mmCIF file with all atom_site columns, C-alpha atoms in Angstrom:
data_model
loop_
_atom_site.group_PDB
_atom_site.id
_atom_site.type_symbol
_atom_site.label_atom_id
_atom_site.label_alt_id
_atom_site.label_comp_id
_atom_site.label_asym_id
_atom_site.label_entity_id
_atom_site.label_seq_id
_atom_site.pdbx_PDB_ins_code
_atom_site.Cartn_x
_atom_site.Cartn_y
_atom_site.Cartn_z
_atom_site.occupancy
_atom_site.B_iso_or_equiv
_atom_site.pdbx_formal_charge
_atom_site.auth_seq_id
_atom_site.auth_comp_id
_atom_site.auth_asym_id
_atom_site.auth_atom_id
_atom_site.pdbx_PDB_model_num
ATOM 1   C CA . MET H 1 1   ? -37.242 -16.977 3.873   1.00 77.00 ? 25  MET H CA 1
ATOM 2   C CA . PRO H 1 2   ? -35.546 -15.509 0.838   1.00 89.00 ? 26  PRO H CA 1
ATOM 3   C CA . PHE H 1 3   ? -37.570 -12.315 0.052   1.00 91.00 ? 27  PHE H CA 1
ATOM 4   C CA . VAL H 1 4   ? -36.413 -9.862  -2.986  1.00 91.00 ? 28  VAL H CA 1
ATOM 5   C CA . ASN H 1 5   ? -34.113 -7.187  -2.403  1.00 90.00 ? 29  ASN H CA 1
ATOM 6   C CA . THR H 1 6   ? -35.506 -3.975  -2.812  1.00 90.00 ? 30  THR H CA 1
ATOM 7   C CA . GLN H 1 7   ? -34.441 -0.117  -1.901  1.00 88.00 ? 31  GLN H CA 1
ATOM 8   C CA . GLY H 1 8   ? -37.198 0.074   0.966   1.00 83.00 ? 32  GLY H CA 1
ATOM 9   C CA . PRO H 1 9   ? -39.444 0.397   2.800   1.00 88.00 ? 33  PRO H CA 1
ATOM 10  C CA . LEU H 1 10  ? -37.880 -1.523  5.106   1.00 87.00 ? 34  LEU H CA 1
ATOM 11  C CA . PRO H 1 11  ? -34.076 -0.751  6.199   1.00 85.00 ? 35  PRO H CA 1
ATOM 12  C CA . GLY H 1 12  ? -32.033 -3.888  4.555   1.00 86.00 ? 36  GLY H CA 1
ATOM 13  C CA . MET H 1 13  ? -29.005 -4.538  5.896   1.00 88.00 ? 37  MET H CA 1
ATOM 14  C CA . ASP H 1 14  ? -25.906 -6.501  4.446   1.00 88.00 ? 38  ASP H CA 1
ATOM 15  C CA . PHE H 1 15  ? -23.843 -7.560  7.216   1.00 89.00 ? 39  PHE H CA 1
ATOM 16  C CA . SER H 1 16  ? -19.860 -9.282  7.423   1.00 87.00 ? 40  SER H CA 1
ATOM 17  C CA . VAL H 1 17  ? -18.324 -10.309 10.126  1.00 85.00 ? 41  VAL H CA 1
ATOM 18  C CA . PRO H 1 18  ? -15.030 -10.192 10.879  1.00 86.00 ? 42  PRO H CA 1
ATOM 19  C CA . ASP H 1 19  ? -14.184 -7.587  8.758   1.00 83.00 ? 43  ASP H CA 1
ATOM 20  C CA . VAL H 1 20  ? -10.144 -7.281  9.032   1.00 86.00 ? 44  VAL H CA 1
ATOM 21  C CA . TYR H 1 21  ? -8.968  -3.438  9.162   1.00 87.00 ? 45  TYR H CA 1
ATOM 22  C CA . LEU H 1 22  ? -5.825  -2.199  10.205  1.00 87.00 ? 46  LEU H CA 1
ATOM 23  C CA . GLN H 1 23  ? -6.035  0.150   12.940  1.00 87.00 ? 47  GLN H CA 1
ATOM 24  C CA . THR H 1 24  ? -3.437  3.051   13.817  1.00 86.00 ? 48  THR H CA 1
ATOM 25  C CA . THR H 1 25  ? -1.827  2.601   17.206  1.00 88.00 ? 49  THR H CA 1
ATOM 26  C CA . PRO H 1 26  ? 1.344   3.896   18.816  1.00 92.00 ? 50  PRO H CA 1
ATOM 27  C CA . ALA H 1 27  ? 3.178   0.908   17.966  1.00 91.00 ? 51  ALA H CA 1
ATOM 28  C CA . GLY H 1 28  ? 2.140   0.626   14.227  1.00 88.00 ? 52  GLY H CA 1
ATOM 29  C CA . PRO H 1 29  ? -0.732  -0.240  12.707  1.00 88.00 ? 53  PRO H CA 1
ATOM 30  C CA . MET H 1 30  ? -2.962  -3.374  14.048  1.00 90.00 ? 54  MET H CA 1
ATOM 31  C CA . PRO H 1 31  ? -5.133  -5.438  12.176  1.00 90.00 ? 55  PRO H CA 1
ATOM 32  C CA . ILE H 1 32  ? -8.216  -5.327  14.374  1.00 88.00 ? 56  ILE H CA 1
ATOM 33  C CA . PRO H 1 33  ? -11.452 -7.732  13.232  1.00 89.00 ? 57  PRO H CA 1
ATOM 34  C CA . LEU H 1 34  ? -14.777 -5.589  13.008  1.00 86.00 ? 58  LEU H CA 1
ATOM 35  C CA . MET H 1 35  ? -18.150 -5.602  11.567  1.00 87.00 ? 59  MET H CA 1
ATOM 36  C CA . SER H 1 36  ? -18.997 -3.871  8.033   1.00 85.00 ? 60  SER H CA 1
ATOM 37  C CA . MET H 1 37  ? -22.585 -3.001  7.326   1.00 88.00 ? 61  MET H CA 1
ATOM 38  C CA . GLY H 1 38  ? -23.817 -1.848  4.020   1.00 85.00 ? 62  GLY H CA 1
ATOM 39  C CA . MET H 1 39  ? -27.400 -0.239  3.870   1.00 87.00 ? 63  MET H CA 1
ATOM 40  C CA . ARG H 1 40  ? -29.508 -1.557  0.877   1.00 85.00 ? 64  ARG H CA 1
ATOM 41  C CA . ALA H 1 41  ? -31.315 2.129   0.797   1.00 86.00 ? 65  ALA H CA 1
ATOM 42  C CA . THR H 1 42  ? -27.976 3.881   -0.403  1.00 87.00 ? 66  THR H CA 1
ATOM 43  C CA . GLU H 1 43  ? -27.916 1.480   -3.541  1.00 87.00 ? 67  GLU H CA 1
ATOM 44  C CA . ILE H 1 44  ? -27.925 3.093   -6.742  1.00 87.00 ? 68  ILE H CA 1
ATOM 45  C CA . PRO H 1 45  ? -30.989 1.431   -8.180  1.00 83.00 ? 69  PRO H CA 1
ATOM 46  C CA . THR H 1 46  ? -30.064 0.172   -11.761 1.00 86.00 ? 70  THR H CA 1
ATOM 47  C CA . CYS H 1 47  ? -33.990 -1.679  -12.362 1.00 88.00 ? 71  CYS H CA 1
ATOM 48  C CA . LEU H 1 48  ? -36.608 1.125   -12.711 1.00 89.00 ? 72  LEU H CA 1
ATOM 49  C CA . ARG H 1 49  ? -38.955 -0.738  -14.375 1.00 90.00 ? 73  ARG H CA 1
ATOM 50  C CA . THR H 1 50  ? -40.173 -3.157  -11.620 1.00 90.00 ? 74  THR H CA 1
ATOM 51  C CA . TYR H 1 51  ? -41.321 -1.891  -8.224  1.00 91.00 ? 75  TYR H CA 1
ATOM 52  C CA . VAL H 1 52  ? -42.262 -3.897  -4.871  1.00 91.00 ? 76  VAL H CA 1
ATOM 53  C CA . MET H 1 53  ? -44.190 -2.011  -2.502  1.00 90.00 ? 77  MET H CA 1
ATOM 54  C CA . CYS H 1 54  ? -43.296 1.241   -4.454  1.00 90.00 ? 78  CYS H CA 1
ATOM 55  C CA . THR H 1 55  ? -39.772 1.040   -4.436  1.00 90.00 ? 79  THR H CA 1
ATOM 56  C CA . PRO H 1 56  ? -37.140 -0.502  -7.682  1.00 92.00 ? 80  PRO H CA 1
ATOM 57  C CA . VAL H 1 57  ? -36.153 -4.178  -6.926  1.00 92.00 ? 81  VAL H CA 1
ATOM 58  C CA . HIS H 1 58  ? -32.727 -4.713  -6.949  1.00 91.00 ? 82  HIS H CA 1
ATOM 59  C CA . ASN H 1 59  ? -30.298 -7.043  -9.119  1.00 92.00 ? 83  ASN H CA 1
ATOM 60  C CA . MET H 1 60  ? -26.957 -8.180  -9.811  1.00 91.00 ? 84  MET H CA 1
ATOM 61  C CA . ALA H 1 61  ? -26.045 -4.564  -10.955 1.00 90.00 ? 85  ALA H CA 1
ATOM 62  C CA . ASN H 1 62  ? -26.653 -2.724  -7.554  1.00 89.00 ? 86  ASN H CA 1
ATOM 63  C CA . ILE H 1 63  ? -23.944 -1.525  -5.453  1.00 89.00 ? 87  ILE H CA 1
ATOM 64  C CA . ALA H 1 64  ? -24.099 0.586   -2.483  1.00 86.00 ? 88  ALA H CA 1
ATOM 65  C CA . PRO H 1 65  ? -21.810 3.111   -2.816  1.00 87.00 ? 89  PRO H CA 1
ATOM 66  C CA . VAL H 1 66  ? -20.286 2.927   1.128   1.00 82.00 ? 90  VAL H CA 1
ATOM 67  C CA . THR H 1 67  ? -20.407 0.688   3.768   1.00 82.00 ? 91  THR H CA 1
ATOM 68  C CA . ILE H 1 68  ? -20.337 1.130   7.538   1.00 82.00 ? 92  ILE H CA 1
ATOM 69  C CA . SER H 1 69  ? -16.811 0.102   8.812   1.00 78.00 ? 93  SER H CA 1
ATOM 70  C CA . GLY H 1 70  ? -13.432 0.357   10.525  1.00 76.00 ? 94  GLY H CA 1
ATOM 71  C CA . PRO H 1 71  ? -11.822 3.691   10.786  1.00 81.00 ? 95  PRO H CA 1
ATOM 72  C CA . GLY H 1 72  ? -8.540  2.126   8.848   1.00 81.00 ? 96  GLY H CA 1
ATOM 73  C CA . PRO H 1 73  ? -8.313  0.436   5.587   1.00 85.00 ? 97  PRO H CA 1
ATOM 74  C CA . GLY H 1 74  ? -9.222  -3.300  4.929   1.00 82.00 ? 98  GLY H CA 1
ATOM 75  C CA . VAL H 1 75  ? -6.501  -5.861  5.200   1.00 85.00 ? 99  VAL H CA 1
ATOM 76  C CA . ALA H 1 76  ? -7.184  -7.516  1.977   1.00 82.00 ? 100 ALA H CA 1
ATOM 77  C CA . SER H 1 77  ? -9.084  -4.883  0.046   1.00 81.00 ? 101 SER H CA 1
ATOM 78  C CA . GLY H 1 78  ? -6.652  -1.874  1.152   1.00 80.00 ? 102 GLY H CA 1
ATOM 79  C CA . MET H 1 79  ? -9.783  0.240   0.578   1.00 81.00 ? 103 MET H CA 1
ATOM 80  C CA . VAL H 1 80  ? -12.197 2.779   3.629   1.00 81.00 ? 104 VAL H CA 1
ATOM 81  C CA . CYS H 1 81  ? -15.358 2.225   3.776   1.00 79.00 ? 105 CYS H CA 1
ATOM 82  C CA . SER H 1 82  ? -16.002 1.094   0.274   1.00 82.00 ? 106 SER H CA 1
ATOM 83  C CA . ASN H 1 83  ? -18.786 -0.550  -1.950  1.00 85.00 ? 107 ASN H CA 1
ATOM 84  C CA . SER H 1 84  ? -21.282 -3.391  -0.693  1.00 86.00 ? 108 SER H CA 1
ATOM 85  C CA . ARG H 1 85  ? -22.345 -5.767  -3.508  1.00 88.00 ? 109 ARG H CA 1
ATOM 86  C CA . ASN H 1 86  ? -24.025 -9.336  -4.628  1.00 89.00 ? 110 ASN H CA 1
ATOM 87  C CA . ILE H 1 87  ? -21.537 -11.859 -5.532  1.00 90.00 ? 111 ILE H CA 1
ATOM 88  C CA . LEU H 1 88  ? -24.409 -14.693 -6.200  1.00 91.00 ? 112 LEU H CA 1
ATOM 89  C CA . GLY H 1 89  ? -28.041 -13.928 -7.307  1.00 91.00 ? 113 GLY H CA 1
ATOM 90  C CA . SER H 1 90  ? -31.202 -16.376 -8.351  1.00 92.00 ? 114 SER H CA 1
ATOM 91  C CA . PHE H 1 91  ? -30.734 -18.963 -11.219 1.00 93.00 ? 115 PHE H CA 1
ATOM 92  C CA . LYS H 1 92  ? -34.243 -18.277 -12.465 1.00 93.00 ? 116 LYS H CA 1
ATOM 93  C CA . LEU H 1 93  ? -35.593 -14.849 -11.490 1.00 92.00 ? 117 LEU H CA 1
ATOM 94  C CA . PHE H 1 94  ? -34.220 -12.027 -13.667 1.00 93.00 ? 118 PHE H CA 1
ATOM 95  C CA . PHE H 1 95  ? -35.079 -8.181  -13.903 1.00 92.00 ? 119 PHE H CA 1
ATOM 96  C CA . GLN H 1 96  ? -33.669 -6.401  -16.498 1.00 91.00 ? 120 GLN H CA 1
ATOM 97  C CA . CYS H 1 97  ? -31.519 -8.695  -17.845 1.00 92.00 ? 121 CYS H CA 1
ATOM 98  C CA . MET H 1 98  ? -29.575 -9.469  -14.387 1.00 92.00 ? 122 MET H CA 1
ATOM 99  C CA . PRO H 1 99  ? -30.314 -11.936 -11.716 1.00 94.00 ? 123 PRO H CA 1
ATOM 100 C CA . ALA H 1 100 ? -32.579 -10.818 -8.877  1.00 92.00 ? 124 ALA H CA 1
ATOM 101 C CA . THR H 1 101 ? -30.884 -10.215 -5.002  1.00 92.00 ? 125 THR H CA 1
ATOM 102 C CA . ARG H 1 102 ? -32.283 -12.152 -2.101  1.00 91.00 ? 126 ARG H CA 1
ATOM 103 C CA . SER H 1 103 ? -32.236 -11.244 1.505   1.00 88.00 ? 127 SER H CA 1
ATOM 104 C CA . LEU H 1 104 ? -30.721 -14.173 3.508   1.00 88.00 ? 128 LEU H CA 1
ATOM 105 C CA . MET H 1 105 ? -29.709 -16.232 1.028   1.00 87.00 ? 129 MET H CA 1
ATOM 106 C CA . ASP H 1 106 ? -27.100 -14.612 -1.584  1.00 88.00 ? 130 ASP H CA 1
ATOM 107 C CA . PRO H 1 107 ? -23.753 -13.962 -0.130  1.00 90.00 ? 131 PRO H CA 1
ATOM 108 C CA . THR H 1 108 ? -22.297 -10.312 -0.348  1.00 89.00 ? 132 THR H CA 1
ATOM 109 C CA . ALA H 1 109 ? -18.823 -8.771  -1.031  1.00 88.00 ? 133 ALA H CA 1
ATOM 110 C CA . GLN H 1 110 ? -17.921 -5.612  1.070   1.00 86.00 ? 134 GLN H CA 1
ATOM 111 C CA . ASN H 1 111 ? -14.777 -3.500  1.260   1.00 82.00 ? 135 ASN H CA 1
ATOM 112 C CA . GLY H 1 112 ? -14.048 -3.011  -2.557  1.00 76.00 ? 136 GLY H CA 1
ATOM 113 C CA . LEU H 1 113 ? -13.406 -5.015  -5.698  1.00 78.00 ? 137 LEU H CA 1
ATOM 114 C CA . SER H 1 114 ? -10.868 -7.509  -4.313  1.00 81.00 ? 138 SER H CA 1
ATOM 115 C CA . PRO H 1 115 ? -13.502 -8.001  -1.401  1.00 84.00 ? 139 PRO H CA 1
ATOM 116 C CA . ASN H 1 116 ? -12.561 -7.326  2.276   1.00 84.00 ? 140 ASN H CA 1
ATOM 117 C CA . SER H 1 117 ? -14.806 -9.735  3.690   1.00 86.00 ? 141 SER H CA 1
ATOM 118 C CA . VAL H 1 118 ? -18.322 -11.745 2.803   1.00 89.00 ? 142 VAL H CA 1
ATOM 119 C CA . GLY H 1 119 ? -21.399 -11.380 4.397   1.00 89.00 ? 143 GLY H CA 1
ATOM 120 C CA . LEU H 1 120 ? -24.960 -11.515 4.240   1.00 90.00 ? 144 LEU H CA 1
ATOM 121 C CA . THR H 1 121 ? -28.042 -9.508  3.904   1.00 88.00 ? 145 THR H CA 1
ATOM 122 C CA . LEU H 1 122 ? -29.914 -10.720 7.404   1.00 89.00 ? 146 LEU H CA 1
ATOM 123 C CA . SER H 1 123 ? -32.739 -7.965  7.359   1.00 88.00 ? 147 SER H CA 1
ATOM 124 C CA . PRO H 1 124 ? -35.261 -8.087  4.160   1.00 89.00 ? 148 PRO H CA 1
ATOM 125 C CA . SER H 1 125 ? -35.910 -4.847  2.661   1.00 89.00 ? 149 SER H CA 1
ATOM 126 C CA . GLN H 1 126 ? -39.705 -5.832  2.230   1.00 90.00 ? 150 GLN H CA 1
ATOM 127 C CA . ILE H 1 127 ? -41.564 -8.895  3.268   1.00 89.00 ? 151 ILE H CA 1
ATOM 128 C CA . ARG H 1 128 ? -44.106 -9.638  0.543   1.00 91.00 ? 152 ARG H CA 1
ATOM 129 C CA . VAL H 1 129 ? -42.440 -10.968 -2.718  1.00 90.00 ? 153 VAL H CA 1
ATOM 130 C CA . LEU H 1 130 ? -40.490 -14.142 -2.374  1.00 89.00 ? 154 LEU H CA 1
ATOM 131 C CA . CYS H 1 131 ? -37.964 -15.821 -4.798  1.00 88.00 ? 155 CYS H CA 1
ATOM 132 C CA . LEU H 1 132 ? -37.656 -19.475 -4.016  1.00 86.00 ? 156 LEU H CA 1
ATOM 133 C CA . SER H 1 133 ? -35.143 -20.055 -6.595  1.00 81.00 ? 157 SER H CA 1
#
């Protein structure tokens, strides 16, 4: 079910697998596939006029400033524990002139502007409002 993403009250999480990082070893840096996770509760809210379950809704302008990821820099992005953001939103539902983001449907870009991996919001942050568009 495509629930609208919000700040809470449930801990919505963005997962991406595999997220390849450079792990330092005695033989030099080695690429190792790991998992990256961004938390919806840490996102910087940009839509403060619409609330669902007493928390701000998320649109395409929201960015989680930090992801829980591997110990070294990403192979594609070269960044350590960078941001998580949605790269696709709803085509019909807009919050403050930006498309709404949905859990379980919209892909997320993890770890930087040139994403190290592409993931998905697998756990919804609220279970009251659906976005079927």
